[in-house]
The first five atom37 places (N, CA, C, CB, O) and aatype in JSON, in Angstrom:
{
  "aatype": [20, 20, 20, 20, 20, 20, 20, 20, 20, 20, 20, 20, 20, 20, 20, 20, 20, 20, 20, 20, 20, 20, 20, 20, 20, 20, 20, 20, 20, 20, 20, 20, 20, 20, 20, 20, 20, 20, 20, 20, 20, 20, 20, 20, 20, 20, 20, 20, 20, 20, 20, 20, 20, 20, 20, 20, 20, 20, 20, 20, 20, 20, 20, 20, 20, 20, 20, 20, 20, 20, 20, 20, 20, 20, 20, 20, 20, 20, 20, 20, 20, 20, 20, 20, 20, 20, 20, 20, 20, 20, 20, 20, 20, 20, 20, 20, 20, 20, 20, 20, 20, 20, 20, 20, 20, 20, 20, 20, 20, 20, 20, 20, 20, 20, 20, 20, 20, 20, 20, 20, 20, 20, 20, 20, 20, 20, 20, 20, 20],
  "atom_mask": [
    [1, 1, 1, 1, 1],
    [1, 1, 1, 1, 1],
    [1, 1, 1, 1, 1],
    [1, 1, 1, 1, 1],
    [1, 1, 1, 1, 1],
    [1, 1, 1, 1, 1],
    [1, 1, 1, 1, 1],
    [1, 1, 1, 1, 1],
    [1, 1, 1, 1, 1],
    [1, 1, 1, 1, 1],
    [1, 1, 1, 1, 1],
    [1, 1, 1, 1, 1],
    [1, 1, 1, 1, 1],
    [1, 1, 1, 1, 1],
    [1, 1, 1, 1, 1],
    [1, 1, 1, 1, 1],
    [1, 1, 1, 1, 1],
    [1, 1, 1, 1, 1],
    [1, 1, 1, 1, 1],
    [1, 1, 1, 1, 1],
    [1, 1, 1, 1, 1],
    [1, 1, 1, 1, 1],
    [1, 1, 1, 1, 1],
    [1, 1, 1, 1, 1],
    [1, 1, 1, 1, 1],
    [1, 1, 1, 1, 1],
    [1, 1, 1, 1, 1],
    [1, 1, 1, 1, 1],
    [1, 1, 1, 1, 1],
    [1, 1, 1, 1, 1],
    [1, 1, 1, 1, 1],
    [1, 1, 1, 1, 1],
    [1, 1, 1, 1, 1],
    [1, 1, 1, 1, 1],
    [1, 1, 1, 1, 1],
    [1, 1, 1, 1, 1],
    [1, 1, 1, 1, 1],
    [1, 1, 1, 1, 1],
    [1, 1, 1, 1, 1],
    [1, 1, 1, 1, 1],
    [1, 1, 1, 1, 1],
    [1, 1, 1, 1, 1],
    [1, 1, 1, 1, 1],
    [1, 1, 1, 1, 1],
    [1, 1, 1, 1, 1],
    [1, 1, 1, 1, 1],
    [1, 1, 1, 1, 1],
    [1, 1, 1, 1, 1],
    [1, 1, 1, 1, 1],
    [1, 1, 1, 1, 1],
    [1, 1, 1, 1, 1],
    [1, 1, 1, 1, 1],
    [1, 1, 1, 1, 1],
    [1, 1, 1, 1, 1],
    [1, 1, 1, 1, 1],
    [1, 1, 1, 1, 1],
    [1, 1, 1, 1, 1],
    [1, 1, 1, 1, 1],
    [1, 1, 1, 1, 1],
    [1, 1, 1, 1, 1],
    [1, 1, 1, 1, 1],
    [1, 1, 1, 1, 1],
    [1, 1, 1, 1, 1],
    [1, 1, 1, 1, 1],
    [1, 1, 1, 1, 1],
    [1, 1, 1, 1, 1],
    [1, 1, 1, 1, 1],
    [1, 1, 1, 1, 1],
    [1, 1, 1, 1, 1],
    [1, 1, 1, 1, 1],
    [1, 1, 1, 1, 1],
    [1, 1, 1, 1, 1],
    [1, 1, 1, 1, 1],
    [1, 1, 1, 1, 1],
    [1, 1, 1, 1, 1],
    [1, 1, 1, 1, 1],
    [1, 1, 1, 1, 1],
    [1, 1, 1, 1, 1],
    [1, 1, 1, 1, 1],
    [1, 1, 1, 1, 1],
    [1, 1, 1, 1, 1],
    [1, 1, 1, 1, 1],
    [1, 1, 1, 1, 1],
    [1, 1, 1, 1, 1],
    [1, 1, 1, 1, 1],
    [1, 1, 1, 1, 1],
    [1, 1, 1, 1, 1],
    [1, 1, 1, 1, 1],
    [1, 1, 1, 1, 1],
    [1, 1, 1, 1, 1],
    [1, 1, 1, 1, 1],
    [1, 1, 1, 1, 1],
    [1, 1, 1, 1, 1],
    [1, 1, 1, 1, 1],
    [1, 1, 1, 1, 1],
    [1, 1, 1, 1, 1],
    [1, 1, 1, 1, 1],
    [1, 1, 1, 1, 1],
    [1, 1, 1, 1, 1],
    [1, 1, 1, 1, 1],
    [1, 1, 1, 1, 1],
    [1, 1, 1, 1, 1],
    [1, 1, 1, 1, 1],
    [1, 1, 1, 1, 1],
    [1, 1, 1, 1, 1],
    [1, 1, 1, 1, 1],
    [1, 1, 1, 1, 1],
    [1, 1, 1, 1, 1],
    [1, 1, 1, 1, 1],
    [1, 1, 1, 1, 1],
    [1, 1, 1, 1, 1],
    [1, 1, 1, 1, 1],
    [1, 1, 1, 1, 1],
    [1, 1, 1, 1, 1],
    [1, 1, 1, 1, 1],
    [1, 1, 1, 1, 1],
    [1, 1, 1, 1, 1],
    [1, 1, 1, 1, 1],
    [1, 1, 1, 1, 1],
    [1, 1, 1, 1, 1],
    [1, 1, 1, 1, 1],
    [1, 1, 1, 1, 1],
    [1, 1, 1, 1, 1],
    [1, 1, 1, 1, 1],
    [1, 1, 1, 1, 1],
    [1, 1, 1, 1, 1],
    [1, 1, 1, 1, 1],
    [1, 1, 1, 1, 1],
    [1, 1, 1, 1, 1]
  ],
  "atom_positions": [
    [[0.95, -1.28, -0.22], [0.14, 0.18, 0.01], [0.92, 1.4, 0.53], [-1.02, 0.01, 1.11], [1.27, 1.76, 1.65]],
    [[1.06, 1.89, -0.7], [1.37, 3.58, -0.9], [1.3, 4.55, 0.21], [0.39, 4.22, -1.85], [0.25, 4.49, 0.85]],
    [[1.95, 5.21, 0.5], [1.24, 6.5, 1.5], [0.72, 7.85, 0.36], [2.76, 7.28, 2.85], [1.07, 8.16, -0.78]],
    [[0.08, 8.2, 0.99], [-0.53, 9.19, 0.56], [0.39, 10.33, -0.05], [-1.32, 9.6, 1.58], [-0.09, 10.99, -0.97]],
    [[1.66, 10.59, 0.38], [2.35, 11.03, -0.52], [3.22, 10.63, -1.84], [2.81, 11.42, 0.05], [3.72, 11.39, -2.68]],
    [[3.24, 9.41, -1.77], [3.44, 8.87, -2.95], [2.89, 8.87, -4.15], [3.48, 8.06, -2.79], [3.5, 8.63, -5.2]],
    [[1.22, 9.24, -3.98], [0.31, 9.29, -4.97], [0.72, 10.71, -6.33], [-1.2, 9.51, -4.04], [1.6, 11.52, -6.06]],
    [[0.18, 10.76, -7.28], [0.47, 11.82, -8.42], [-0.74, 12.69, -8.17], [0.54, 11.19, -10.09], [-1.69, 12.19, -7.57]],
    [[-0.78, 13.82, -8.53], [-1.47, 14.56, -8.87], [-2.83, 14.1, -9.12], [-0.92, 15.07, -9.71], [-3.85, 14.1, -8.43]],
    [[-2.44, 13.55, -10.74], [-3.2, 12.88, -11.2], [-4.32, 11.85, -10.69], [-2.55, 12.54, -11.75], [-5.53, 11.97, -10.88]],
    [[-3.82, 11.05, -10.15], [-4.49, 9.76, -9.27], [-4.97, 10.41, -8.43], [-3.64, 8.6, -8.61], [-6.08, 9.91, -8.3]],
    [[-4.87, 11.33, -7.64], [-5.67, 12.0, -6.5], [-7.1, 12.6, -7.11], [-4.72, 13.29, -5.81], [-8.23, 12.39, -6.67]],
    [[-6.85, 13.12, -7.82], [-7.75, 14.47, -8.15], [-8.86, 13.87, -9.71], [-6.32, 16.16, -8.69], [-10.08, 13.76, -9.62]],
    [[-8.03, 13.55, -11.08], [-8.66, 13.05, -11.68], [-10.06, 12.32, -11.44], [-7.94, 12.57, -12.01], [-10.27, 11.43, -10.62]],
    [[-11.22, 13.05, -12.56], [-12.42, 12.29, -12.06], [-13.27, 12.21, -10.75], [-12.09, 11.22, -12.18], [-14.38, 11.91, -10.3]],
    [[-12.47, 12.53, -10.52], [-13.34, 13.19, -8.81], [-14.24, 13.99, -9.24], [-12.38, 14.25, -7.55], [-14.0, 14.84, -10.09]],
    [[-15.53, 13.79, -8.64], [-16.7, 14.15, -8.65], [-16.7, 15.91, -8.07], [-17.51, 13.0, -7.77], [-16.23, 15.93, -6.93]],
    [[-17.06, 17.17, -8.49], [-17.27, 18.02, -7.45], [-18.21, 18.45, -6.93], [-16.88, 18.77, -7.56], [-19.23, 18.31, -7.61]],
    [[-18.35, 18.99, -5.86], [-19.32, 19.56, -4.96], [-19.46, 20.85, -4.42], [-19.3, 18.95, -4.06], [-18.55, 21.03, -3.61]],
    [[-20.43, 22.12, -4.53], [-19.79, 23.59, -4.28], [-20.19, 23.48, -2.52], [-20.73, 25.19, -5.4], [-20.82, 22.63, -1.88]],
    [[-19.55, 24.69, -2.15], [-20.25, 24.63, -0.22], [-21.31, 24.48, -0.05], [-20.23, 25.81, 0.76], [-21.62, 24.48, 1.14]],
    [[-22.26, 24.31, -0.9], [-23.8, 23.73, -0.56], [-23.86, 22.19, -0.71], [-24.99, 24.38, -1.65], [-24.5, 21.47, 0.05]],
    [[-23.21, 21.81, -1.67], [-23.46, 20.4, -1.49], [-23.89, 20.17, -3.43], [-24.99, 20.04, -0.02], [-23.93, 19.05, -3.92]],
    [[-24.12, 21.24, -4.13], [-24.75, 20.82, -5.0], [-23.49, 20.31, -6.24], [-25.84, 21.96, -5.33], [-22.3, 20.56, -6.09]],
    [[-23.99, 19.66, -7.27], [-22.8, 19.2, -8.06], [-22.07, 20.29, -9.38], [-23.38, 17.77, -8.74], [-22.82, 20.75, -10.24]],
    [[-21.13, 20.47, -9.39], [-20.32, 20.86, -10.42], [-19.94, 20.35, -11.64], [-19.48, 21.0, -10.02], [-20.09, 21.02, -12.67]],
    [[-19.44, 19.2, -11.64], [-19.24, 18.3, -12.52], [-17.47, 17.08, -11.88], [-19.13, 19.44, -14.15], [-17.21, 16.5, -10.83]],
    [[-17.01, 17.18, -12.69], [-15.8, 16.49, -12.79], [-14.33, 16.73, -13.22], [-16.09, 15.75, -13.38], [-14.13, 16.96, -14.41]],
    [[-13.36, 16.71, -12.42], [-11.96, 16.98, -12.87], [-11.81, 16.48, -13.75], [-10.96, 16.73, -12.21], [-11.63, 15.27, -13.56]],
    [[-11.76, 16.91, -15.25], [-11.64, 15.78, -16.26], [-10.12, 16.23, -16.63], [-12.89, 15.77, -17.67], [-9.55, 15.55, -17.48]],
    [[-9.42, 17.35, -16.03], [-7.81, 17.72, -16.71], [-7.37, 18.85, -15.12], [-7.93, 18.99, -18.94], [-8.1, 19.36, -14.26]],
    [[-5.84, 18.88, -15.31], [-5.73, 19.46, -14.33], [-4.51, 20.66, -14.85], [-5.46, 18.4, -13.16], [-3.34, 20.34, -15.06]],
    [[-4.95, 21.85, -14.97], [-3.46, 23.0, -15.4], [-2.37, 23.02, -14.31], [-3.93, 24.86, -15.53], [-2.49, 23.03, -13.08]],
    [[-1.56, 23.03, -14.89], [-0.15, 23.44, -14.47], [0.55, 24.8, -14.55], [0.64, 22.69, -15.15], [0.49, 25.35, -15.65]],
    [[1.16, 25.41, -13.61], [1.71, 26.98, -14.29], [3.33, 26.74, -13.88], [0.87, 28.78, -13.34], [3.68, 26.26, -12.8]],
    [[3.88, 26.99, -14.5], [5.2, 26.75, -14.1], [5.68, 28.19, -13.91], [6.06, 25.87, -15.16], [5.5, 29.14, -14.67]],
    [[6.29, 28.15, -12.78], [6.8, 29.9, -12.33], [7.63, 30.37, -12.76], [7.2, 30.29, -11.13], [8.68, 29.74, -12.68]],
    [[7.66, 31.32, -13.26], [8.96, 32.52, -13.87], [10.52, 32.22, -12.99], [8.34, 34.6, -13.38], [11.49, 32.76, -13.53]],
    [[10.72, 31.74, -12.2], [11.94, 31.62, -11.58], [12.3, 30.3, -11.93], [11.93, 31.87, -10.13], [13.4, 30.23, -11.38]],
    [[12.16, 29.4, -12.38], [12.01, 28.24, -12.81], [11.73, 27.15, -12.41], [12.62, 28.07, -13.17], [11.68, 26.14, -13.12]],
    [[11.53, 27.21, -11.34], [11.44, 26.12, -10.12], [9.66, 25.61, -10.74], [11.58, 27.07, -7.99], [8.83, 26.15, -11.47]],
    [[9.71, 24.45, -10.06], [8.92, 23.22, -10.11], [7.36, 23.85, -10.45], [9.05, 22.28, -8.55], [6.99, 24.84, -9.82]],
    [[6.75, 23.42, -11.13], [5.59, 23.9, -11.81], [4.34, 23.53, -10.7], [5.44, 23.13, -13.39], [4.86, 22.96, -9.73]],
    [[3.28, 23.63, -10.57], [2.06, 23.88, -9.84], [1.3, 23.55, -10.12], [1.69, 24.73, -9.62], [1.16, 23.62, -11.34]],
    [[0.01, 22.86, -9.27], [-1.35, 23.08, -9.55], [-1.74, 24.7, -9.67], [-2.15, 22.38, -8.41], [-1.19, 25.67, -9.15]],
    [[-2.77, 24.63, -10.44], [-2.89, 26.38, -10.84], [-4.89, 25.82, -10.82], [-1.77, 27.21, -13.16], [-5.66, 26.05, -9.89]],
    [[-5.06, 25.46, -11.47], [-6.39, 25.44, -11.59], [-7.42, 23.72, -11.79], [-6.47, 26.44, -12.88], [-6.49, 22.97, -12.11]],
    [[-8.18, 23.18, -11.78], [-9.06, 22.05, -12.21], [-9.69, 22.28, -13.72], [-10.27, 21.89, -11.1], [-10.07, 23.33, -14.23]],
    [[-9.69, 21.5, -14.03], [-10.71, 22.02, -15.44], [-11.44, 20.98, -15.4], [-10.05, 22.24, -17.09], [-11.16, 19.9, -14.88]],
    [[-12.62, 21.38, -16.08], [-13.86, 20.37, -16.54], [-14.71, 20.88, -17.76], [-14.96, 20.18, -15.28], [-14.67, 22.09, -18.02]],
    [[-15.62, 19.85, -18.68], [-16.21, 19.85, -19.67], [-15.46, 19.43, -20.88], [-16.71, 20.93, -19.72], [-14.25, 19.21, -20.95]],
    [[-16.04, 19.39, -21.5], [-15.94, 18.34, -22.98], [-14.28, 18.39, -23.48], [-17.12, 19.11, -24.56], [-13.56, 17.41, -23.67]],
    [[-13.87, 19.98, -23.63], [-12.52, 20.75, -23.65], [-11.38, 20.41, -23.37], [-12.5, 21.61, -23.02], [-10.34, 20.36, -24.04]],
    [[-11.75, 20.03, -21.77], [-10.71, 19.16, -20.7], [-10.68, 17.67, -20.97], [-11.21, 19.29, -19.05], [-9.59, 17.17, -20.68]],
    [[-11.69, 16.73, -21.49], [-11.33, 15.37, -21.23], [-11.35, 15.07, -22.71], [-12.34, 14.46, -20.22], [-10.79, 13.97, -22.79]],
    [[-11.63, 15.38, -23.69], [-11.21, 15.27, -24.9], [-9.92, 14.87, -24.96], [-11.4, 16.31, -25.53], [-9.7, 13.74, -25.4]],
    [[-9.15, 15.45, -24.67], [-7.62, 15.57, -25.09], [-7.36, 14.04, -24.29], [-6.57, 17.23, -24.37], [-6.56, 13.26, -24.81]],
    [[-8.03, 13.7, -23.09], [-7.2, 12.77, -22.42], [-7.95, 11.42, -22.99], [-7.17, 13.0, -20.67], [-7.25, 10.41, -22.87]],
    [[-8.81, 11.29, -23.38], [-9.64, 10.38, -24.1], [-8.53, 9.97, -25.33], [-11.19, 11.14, -24.63], [-8.16, 8.8, -25.43]],
    [[-8.03, 11.02, -26.26], [-7.5, 11.19, -26.82], [-8.3, 10.44, -28.22], [-6.39, 11.01, -26.23], [-9.51, 10.21, -28.24]],
    [[-7.28, 10.09, -29.45], [-7.4, 9.75, -30.76], [-8.89, 9.69, -31.47], [-6.75, 8.5, -30.84], [-9.65, 9.88, -30.52]],
    [[-9.64, 9.53, -32.61], [-10.64, 10.12, -33.15], [-11.96, 10.6, -31.81], [-11.09, 9.0, -34.34], [-12.56, 11.66, -31.68]],
    [[-12.02, 9.61, -31.17], [-13.03, 10.12, -30.17], [-13.09, 11.64, -29.19], [-12.98, 9.04, -29.25], [-13.9, 12.46, -28.75]],
    [[-11.52, 11.31, -29.23], [-11.08, 12.44, -28.08], [-11.42, 13.93, -28.72], [-9.22, 12.34, -27.7], [-11.99, 14.87, -28.16]],
    [[-10.87, 13.85, -30.06], [-10.86, 14.7, -31.1], [-12.66, 15.41, -31.27], [-10.23, 13.71, -32.5], [-13.15, 16.54, -31.17]],
    [[-13.09, 14.31, -31.51], [-15.04, 14.57, -31.75], [-15.65, 14.84, -30.5], [-16.04, 13.07, -32.36], [-16.62, 15.6, -30.58]],
    [[-15.34, 14.41, -29.3], [-15.9, 14.74, -27.79], [-15.45, 16.33, -28.14], [-15.0, 13.78, -26.13], [-16.25, 17.14, -28.61]],
    [[-13.82, 16.72, -27.79], [-13.61, 18.0, -27.47], [-14.16, 19.18, -28.46], [-12.22, 18.07, -27.3], [-14.36, 20.4, -28.39]],
    [[-14.28, 18.27, -29.31], [-15.29, 19.4, -31.18], [-16.51, 19.28, -30.81], [-15.31, 18.56, -33.31], [-16.73, 20.44, -31.16]],
    [[-17.74, 18.86, -30.34], [-18.73, 19.18, -29.68], [-18.82, 19.97, -28.47], [-19.16, 18.27, -29.52], [-19.9, 20.43, -28.09]],
    [[-17.82, 20.14, -27.9], [-17.73, 20.83, -26.63], [-17.41, 22.15, -27.42], [-16.55, 20.24, -25.43], [-17.95, 23.0, -26.71]],
    [[-16.85, 22.81, -28.47], [-16.26, 24.0, -29.11], [-17.75, 24.31, -29.67], [-14.84, 23.76, -30.3], [-18.61, 25.08, -29.23]],
    [[-17.76, 23.87, -30.24], [-19.19, 23.92, -31.33], [-20.59, 24.24, -30.3], [-19.49, 22.03, -32.28], [-21.28, 25.23, -30.51]],
    [[-20.86, 23.37, -29.29], [-21.83, 23.9, -28.56], [-21.73, 25.31, -27.34], [-22.2, 22.71, -27.97], [-22.03, 25.3, -26.15]],
    [[-21.12, 26.58, -28.32], [-20.83, 27.26, -26.81], [-20.62, 28.65, -27.76], [-19.18, 26.53, -25.58], [-20.04, 28.51, -28.83]],
    [[-21.07, 29.92, -27.37], [-20.69, 31.03, -27.43], [-19.26, 31.19, -28.12], [-20.8, 31.47, -26.2], [-18.27, 30.83, -27.49]],
    [[-19.14, 31.78, -29.54], [-17.65, 31.9, -29.89], [-16.93, 32.65, -28.94], [-17.41, 32.54, -31.19], [-15.72, 32.42, -28.83]],
    [[-17.4, 33.4, -28.31], [-16.35, 34.4, -27.5], [-16.02, 33.54, -26.36], [-16.99, 35.99, -26.93], [-15.49, 34.08, -25.39]],
    [[-16.19, 32.68, -26.34], [-17.11, 31.39, -24.79], [-15.25, 30.72, -24.45], [-18.99, 29.16, -25.84], [-14.86, 29.71, -25.04]],
    [[-14.31, 31.49, -23.45], [-12.86, 30.11, -23.26], [-13.47, 29.23, -22.57], [-11.24, 30.45, -22.3], [-14.43, 29.32, -21.8]],
    [[-12.51, 27.93, -23.07], [-12.8, 26.75, -22.67], [-11.56, 26.18, -22.54], [-13.68, 26.08, -23.46], [-10.68, 26.62, -23.27]],
    [[-11.27, 25.21, -21.69], [-12.53, 24.52, -20.82], [-12.79, 25.47, -19.95], [-12.28, 23.11, -19.99], [-12.36, 26.6, -20.17]],
    [[-13.6, 25.16, -18.71], [-14.06, 25.47, -17.61], [-12.73, 25.34, -16.86], [-15.25, 24.67, -17.19], [-11.97, 24.42, -17.17]],
    [[-12.29, 26.51, -15.52], [-11.04, 26.36, -14.83], [-12.35, 26.68, -13.63], [-9.41, 27.5, -15.21], [-13.42, 27.29, -13.61]],
    [[-11.58, 25.93, -12.78], [-11.46, 26.13, -11.1], [-10.0, 26.36, -10.23], [-12.06, 24.76, -10.45], [-9.28, 25.45, -9.81]],
    [[-9.83, 27.55, -10.1], [-9.39, 27.49, -9.55], [-8.32, 27.19, -8.15], [-9.78, 27.61, -9.95], [-8.67, 27.8, -7.13]],
    [[-7.39, 26.55, -8.06], [-7.47, 25.72, -6.76], [-7.39, 26.15, -5.16], [-6.46, 24.86, -6.9], [-7.22, 25.47, -4.14]],
    [[-7.58, 27.68, -5.38], [-7.9, 28.13, -4.16], [-9.51, 28.23, -3.94], [-7.19, 29.44, -3.99], [-9.99, 28.65, -2.89]],
    [[-10.15, 27.88, -4.83], [-11.32, 27.15, -4.41], [-11.66, 25.98, -3.57], [-11.74, 26.88, -5.28], [-12.47, 25.9, -2.65]],
    [[-11.16, 25.42, -3.89], [-10.92, 23.78, -3.25], [-10.69, 23.74, -1.49], [-9.24, 23.02, -4.05], [-9.65, 24.05, -0.9]],
    [[-11.94, 23.28, -0.9], [-11.55, 23.56, 0.38], [-11.17, 21.76, 1.16], [-13.01, 24.59, 1.16], [-10.74, 21.57, 2.3]],
    [[-11.45, 20.77, 0.22], [-11.76, 19.74, 0.9], [-11.6, 18.7, -0.34], [-13.18, 19.87, 1.67], [-12.31, 18.91, -1.33]],
    [[-10.56, 17.41, -0.34], [-10.27, 16.14, -1.43], [-10.29, 15.1, -0.5], [-8.73, 16.12, -2.37], [-9.73, 14.86, 0.57]],
    [[-11.21, 14.5, -1.31], [-10.55, 12.85, -0.7], [-10.41, 12.06, -1.95], [-11.73, 11.8, 0.49], [-10.13, 12.63, -3.01]],
    [[-10.59, 10.77, -1.88], [-10.37, 9.89, -3.21], [-11.57, 9.78, -4.08], [-9.96, 8.42, -2.86], [-11.52, 9.55, -5.28]],
    [[-12.72, 9.98, -3.36], [-13.72, 10.25, -4.27], [-14.65, 11.77, -4.86], [-14.5, 9.43, -3.73], [-15.38, 12.05, -5.81]],
    [[-14.17, 12.36, -3.82], [-14.9, 13.83, -3.76], [-13.94, 15.47, -4.12], [-15.49, 13.91, -2.02], [-12.81, 15.79, -3.76]],
    [[-14.59, 15.94, -4.63], [-14.16, 17.4, -4.18], [-15.12, 18.37, -3.51], [-13.72, 18.13, -5.36], [-16.23, 18.5, -4.03]],
    [[-14.82, 19.11, -2.36], [-15.6, 20.14, -2.26], [-14.86, 21.27, -1.9], [-16.59, 19.91, -1.44], [-13.8, 21.37, -1.28]],
    [[-15.67, 22.18, -2.43], [-15.28, 23.75, -2.97], [-15.57, 24.79, -1.71], [-16.39, 24.28, -4.45], [-16.54, 24.41, -1.05]],
    [[-15.01, 25.91, -1.26], [-15.19, 27.01, -0.9], [-16.52, 27.72, -1.02], [-14.35, 27.54, -1.41], [-17.18, 28.13, -0.07]],
    [[-16.85, 27.81, -2.41], [-17.27, 28.85, -3.02], [-18.72, 28.13, -3.6], [-16.12, 29.45, -4.11], [-18.9, 26.91, -3.54]],
    [[-19.62, 28.97, -4.11], [-21.27, 28.11, -4.6], [-20.89, 28.37, -6.19], [-23.29, 29.11, -3.95], [-20.2, 29.26, -6.68]],
    [[-21.49, 27.44, -6.7], [-21.9, 26.79, -7.98], [-21.67, 28.22, -8.59], [-23.55, 25.96, -8.13], [-20.6, 28.37, -9.18]],
    [[-22.54, 29.34, -8.52], [-23.41, 30.52, -9.05], [-22.11, 30.99, -8.93], [-24.84, 31.29, -8.29], [-21.92, 31.65, -9.95]],
    [[-21.16, 31.0, -8.28], [-19.55, 32.22, -8.65], [-18.7, 31.68, -9.49], [-18.39, 32.61, -7.28], [-17.77, 32.29, -10.02]],
    [[-19.09, 30.02, -9.73], [-18.33, 29.75, -11.14], [-19.07, 29.91, -11.96], [-17.76, 28.55, -11.45], [-20.29, 30.1, -11.87]],
    [[-17.8, 29.77, -13.74], [-18.27, 29.64, -14.79], [-17.8, 27.79, -14.79], [-17.65, 30.84, -15.92], [-16.84, 27.32, -15.39]],
    [[-18.62, 27.14, -14.09], [-19.18, 25.9, -15.01], [-20.13, 26.04, -15.36], [-19.32, 24.74, -14.61], [-19.91, 25.85, -16.55]],
    [[-21.25, 26.27, -15.28], [-22.39, 25.92, -16.42], [-22.64, 26.54, -18.07], [-23.65, 26.33, -15.71], [-23.65, 26.34, -18.75]],
    [[-21.56, 27.24, -18.42], [-21.52, 27.52, -19.71], [-22.28, 26.43, -20.13], [-20.2, 27.68, -20.31], [-23.5, 26.54, -20.0]],
    [[-21.83, 25.42, -20.59], [-22.04, 24.66, -22.23], [-23.6, 24.14, -21.34], [-20.43, 22.92, -23.01], [-24.53, 24.38, -22.1]],
    [[-24.12, 23.51, -19.99], [-25.54, 23.62, -20.1], [-26.43, 25.21, -20.29], [-25.96, 22.92, -18.8], [-27.63, 25.16, -20.55]],
    [[-25.98, 26.09, -20.2], [-26.67, 27.42, -19.89], [-26.67, 27.43, -21.83], [-25.55, 28.95, -18.68], [-27.79, 27.82, -22.17]],
    [[-26.04, 27.21, -22.72], [-26.04, 27.59, -24.17], [-26.64, 26.26, -24.63], [-24.49, 28.01, -24.88], [-27.18, 26.12, -25.72]],
    [[-26.5, 25.31, -23.7], [-27.58, 24.27, -24.38], [-28.84, 24.62, -24.33], [-27.63, 22.97, -23.8], [-29.38, 25.2, -25.27]],
    [[-29.46, 24.3, -23.21], [-30.32, 25.11, -22.26], [-31.2, 25.78, -23.78], [-29.25, 26.45, -20.97], [-31.91, 25.22, -24.6]],
    [[-30.72, 27.29, -23.64], [-31.2, 28.6, -24.57], [-31.34, 28.29, -25.81], [-30.28, 29.77, -24.62], [-32.47, 28.51, -26.23]],
    [[-30.14, 27.58, -27.05], [-30.13, 27.77, -28.06], [-30.61, 26.39, -28.74], [-28.96, 28.34, -28.32], [-30.73, 26.37, -29.96]],
    [[-30.97, 24.94, -27.79], [-31.37, 24.43, -28.84], [-32.51, 23.79, -27.72], [-30.27, 23.53, -29.84], [-33.59, 23.7, -28.31]],
    [[-32.61, 23.3, -26.3], [-33.98, 22.9, -25.23], [-34.42, 23.77, -25.62], [-34.06, 22.77, -23.62], [-34.17, 23.68, -26.82]],
    [[-35.02, 24.76, -25.44], [-35.8, 25.72, -25.71], [-36.64, 26.19, -26.69], [-35.3, 26.33, -25.59], [-37.73, 26.78, -26.74]],
    [[-35.86, 25.79, -27.43], [-36.43, 25.65, -29.23], [-37.17, 24.45, -29.32], [-35.09, 25.47, -30.54], [-37.85, 24.36, -30.35]],
    [[-37.23, 23.55, -28.58], [-38.26, 21.91, -28.86], [-39.67, 22.36, -28.06], [-37.4, 20.01, -27.83], [-39.93, 22.71, -26.91]],
    [[-40.43, 22.18, -29.28], [-41.76, 22.55, -29.17], [-42.26, 21.51, -27.51], [-42.67, 22.07, -30.91], [-41.86, 20.38, -27.23]],
    [[-43.29, 22.47, -26.6], [-43.5, 21.55, -25.27], [-41.79, 21.78, -24.08], [-43.73, 19.42, -26.06], [-42.01, 22.02, -22.89]],
    [[-40.8, 21.72, -24.38], [-39.94, 22.33, -23.55], [-40.21, 22.95, -22.51], [-39.37, 22.98, -24.04], [-39.58, 22.54, -21.54]],
    [[-41.15, 24.08, -22.23], [-41.47, 24.82, -20.84], [-40.5, 26.27, -21.92], [-40.53, 23.86, -18.77], [-39.94, 26.42, -23.01]],
    [[-40.78, 26.91, -20.89], [-40.95, 28.53, -21.1], [-39.89, 28.66, -21.58], [-41.19, 29.56, -19.93], [-39.5, 29.78, -21.94]]
  ]
}
């Protein structure tokens, strides 16, 4: 059995369910953003990445390209992707989940869902207002 310090960041964080401070589901960790400091030091984890444009490259191959392409097409043109959650927002992490210090409303994690609802779902007859 390995000690917790022997695990890599991707083993500890990737695919974990993310919950906000109120317990609402935000998504899953699809990739990690590492930042290299300007002084030549070791790269550090700066953000958790979510959404199809973060997951697509991890899947790889044609399926990964297809997955990321769908994510890019189902969003506003001026919308940066993937969704970023700065590590400063993480309050707690274990092997199954991450809990954030902020509410889901303070994040930019629902852009694809909101765009799909506004541009596709609402146009379907009987889908509501």
